[in-house]
CSV table of C-alpha atoms in Angstrom, one decimal:
chain,number,residue,atom,x,y,z
A,13,MET,CA,79.4,-59.7,212.4
A,14,GLU,CA,80.2,-62.7,210.2
A,15,ALA,CA,78.6,-61.0,207.2
A,16,VAL,CA,80.9,-58.0,207.6
A,17,ALA,CA,84.0,-60.2,207.8
A,18,ALA,CA,83.1,-62.1,204.7
A,19,ALA,CA,82.6,-58.9,202.8
A,20,VAL,CA,86.0,-57.6,203.8
A,21,GLU,CA,87.7,-60.8,202.7
A,22,ALA,CA,85.9,-61.1,199.3
A,23,PRO,CA,87.8,-59.5,196.5
A,24,THR,CA,86.1,-56.6,194.7
A,25,PHE,CA,85.5,-56.5,191.0
A,26,SER,CA,88.1,-53.7,190.4
A,27,GLU,CA,90.9,-55.6,192.1
A,28,GLU,CA,90.6,-58.6,189.8
A,29,ALA,CA,89.6,-57.1,186.4
A,30,PRO,CA,92.3,-55.5,184.3
A,31,THR,CA,91.5,-52.1,182.8
A,32,VAL,CA,90.5,-52.2,179.2
A,33,THR,CA,92.8,-49.2,178.3
A,34,GLU,CA,95.9,-51.2,179.3
A,35,GLU,CA,95.0,-54.2,177.1
A,36,ALA,CA,93.4,-52.6,174.0
A,37,PRO,CA,95.7,-52.3,171.0
A,38,THR,CA,96.1,-49.0,169.2
A,39,ASP,CA,94.7,-48.4,165.7
A,40,ASP,CA,98.3,-48.6,164.3
A,41,GLN,CA,98.8,-52.0,166.1
A,42,LEU,CA,95.6,-53.4,164.6
A,43,VAL,CA,96.4,-52.2,161.1
A,44,ALA,CA,100.0,-53.5,161.3
A,45,ALA,CA,98.8,-56.9,162.6
A,46,VAL,CA,96.7,-57.4,159.4
A,47,ALA,CA,99.1,-55.8,157.0
A,48,ARG,CA,100.6,-58.1,154.4
A,49,PRO,CA,104.4,-58.4,154.5
A,50,GLY,CA,106.0,-56.3,151.8
A,51,ALA,CA,103.0,-54.0,151.5
A,52,LEU,CA,102.8,-50.3,152.4
A,53,THR,CA,99.8,-49.6,154.7
A,54,LEU,CA,98.4,-46.1,154.9
A,55,ARG,CA,95.7,-44.8,157.3
A,56,LEU,CA,93.7,-41.8,156.1
A,57,GLU,CA,92.7,-39.2,158.6
A,58,THR,CA,90.6,-36.2,157.5
A,59,GLU,CA,89.4,-33.0,159.1
A,60,ARG,CA,86.0,-34.6,159.5
A,61,GLY,CA,87.6,-37.4,161.5
A,62,SER,CA,86.8,-40.2,159.0
A,63,ARG,CA,89.4,-43.0,158.8
A,64,SER,CA,90.1,-45.4,156.0
A,65,VAL,CA,93.0,-47.9,155.5
A,66,PHE,CA,94.8,-48.4,152.2
A,67,GLU,CA,97.2,-51.1,151.3
A,68,VAL,CA,99.7,-50.4,148.5
A,69,THR,CA,101.4,-53.5,146.9
A,70,LYS,CA,104.6,-53.5,145.0
A,71,SER,CA,102.6,-52.7,141.8
A,72,GLY,CA,102.3,-49.2,143.2
A,73,ALA,CA,99.3,-46.8,143.4
A,74,THR,CA,98.1,-43.4,142.3
A,75,ILE,CA,96.6,-40.9,144.7
A,76,GLY,CA,94.0,-38.3,143.6
A,77,ARG,CA,90.4,-37.1,143.4
A,78,GLY,CA,89.8,-38.6,140.0
A,79,PRO,CA,88.0,-42.0,139.5
A,80,GLU,CA,91.2,-43.4,137.8
A,81,SER,CA,93.2,-43.1,141.1
A,82,THR,CA,94.0,-46.2,143.1
A,83,ILE,CA,93.6,-44.2,146.3
A,84,GLN,CA,90.7,-41.8,145.8
A,85,LEU,CA,90.6,-38.8,148.1
A,86,ALA,CA,87.2,-37.1,147.6
A,87,ASP,CA,88.1,-33.6,148.5
A,88,LEU,CA,88.5,-30.5,146.3
A,89,SER,CA,91.9,-29.8,147.9
A,90,VAL,CA,93.2,-32.9,146.2
A,91,SER,CA,94.1,-32.7,142.5
A,92,ARG,CA,92.5,-35.3,140.1
A,93,LYS,CA,96.0,-36.8,139.6
A,94,HIS,CA,97.9,-35.7,142.7
A,95,ALA,CA,100.7,-38.2,143.6
A,96,ARG,CA,102.1,-41.6,142.8
A,97,ILE,CA,103.6,-44.4,145.0
A,98,THR,CA,106.1,-46.7,143.3
A,99,TYR,CA,108.1,-49.6,144.5
A,100,LYS,CA,111.8,-49.7,143.5
A,101,GLN,CA,115.1,-50.6,145.1
A,102,GLY,CA,113.4,-52.5,147.9
A,103,SER,CA,111.4,-49.4,149.1
A,104,TYR,CA,108.2,-47.5,148.4
A,105,TRP,CA,108.7,-44.0,146.9
A,106,LEU,CA,106.3,-41.1,146.8
A,107,SER,CA,106.3,-38.4,144.1
A,108,ASP,CA,104.1,-35.5,143.3
A,109,LEU,CA,102.4,-35.4,139.9
A,110,GLY,CA,102.5,-31.6,139.5
A,111,SER,CA,99.5,-31.0,141.8
A,112,MET,CA,98.3,-27.5,142.7
A,113,GLY,CA,98.8,-27.8,146.5
A,114,GLY,CA,101.8,-30.1,146.5
A,115,THR,CA,102.5,-33.3,148.4
A,116,TRP,CA,104.1,-33.1,151.8
A,117,ILE,CA,106.0,-35.7,154.0
A,118,ASP,CA,106.5,-34.8,157.7
A,119,GLY,CA,105.9,-31.1,156.9
A,120,THR,CA,108.3,-30.9,154.0
A,121,LYS,CA,107.0,-30.3,150.5
A,122,LEU,CA,108.2,-32.9,147.9
A,123,ALA,CA,110.5,-31.5,145.3
A,124,ALA,CA,111.6,-35.0,144.1
A,125,PRO,CA,110.6,-38.6,144.8
A,126,ARG,CA,111.2,-39.5,148.4
A,127,ARG,CA,111.3,-42.9,150.2
A,128,VAL,CA,108.4,-43.6,152.5
A,129,ALA,CA,108.9,-45.2,155.9
A,130,ALA,CA,106.7,-46.3,158.7
A,131,GLY,CA,105.7,-43.5,161.1
A,132,GLN,CA,105.8,-40.8,158.4
A,133,ILE,CA,102.9,-38.4,157.7
A,134,ILE,CA,101.9,-37.6,154.2
A,135,ASP,CA,99.7,-34.5,153.7
A,136,ILE,CA,97.7,-34.1,150.4
A,137,GLY,CA,95.4,-31.2,150.5
A,138,VAL,CA,93.5,-31.4,153.8
A,139,CYS,CA,93.9,-35.2,153.8
A,140,ARG,CA,96.5,-36.8,156.0
A,141,LEU,CA,97.9,-40.3,155.3
A,142,VAL,CA,99.8,-41.9,158.2
A,143,VAL,CA,102.3,-44.6,157.1
A,144,VAL,CA,101.4,-47.4,159.5
A,145,ALA,CA,103.5,-50.2,158.0
A,146,ALA,CA,106.2,-50.3,155.3
A,147,ALA,CA,107.9,-53.0,153.4
A,148,GLU,CA,110.3,-55.1,155.5
A,149,GLY,CA,113.1,-54.5,153.0
A,150,GLU,CA,112.5,-50.8,153.3
A,151,GLU,CA,113.0,-50.7,157.0
A,152,ALA,CA,116.2,-52.8,156.8
A,153,GLY,CA,117.4,-50.8,153.8
A,154,ALA,CA,116.9,-47.5,155.5
A,155,ALA,CA,119.4,-48.5,158.2
A,156,LYS,CA,122.1,-49.5,155.7
A,157,ARG,CA,124.7,-47.1,154.5
A,158,PRO,CA,125.1,-46.7,150.8
A,159,ALA,CA,127.7,-48.9,149.1
A,160,VAL,CA,130.9,-47.1,148.1
A,161,SER,CA,132.2,-48.0,144.6
A,162,ARG,CA,135.8,-47.5,143.8
């Protein structure tokens, strides 16, 4: 009888141990934690499920299949010189370089340079770049209204 009472009073492993899924950070949280302030961090997701992380500094980057590209996407759906990311006016801007398939942000094809913000999805061919972190100035600047000159 005493053994049964002791077993009932003893806590079980599942009562004390927290579940791993509640404590584990997401991929975006891990990438954002190591991202340098002022840099643009992109996570590549492909149809094959491979993932890579790219960091773009204020000096900018080129995206393409060619060896001269800063961010090389080794897929035939990507042009050799596909797109460019530049830093100006406190934000990162994405522009298409006349690629065959175009460059897309959040499902909209780029017709002109567009500011890039955290949470956006950039599609280049079959490759998808998720904007995990953007420059601190960009996020603050996106919330500001344009100045009115008189």
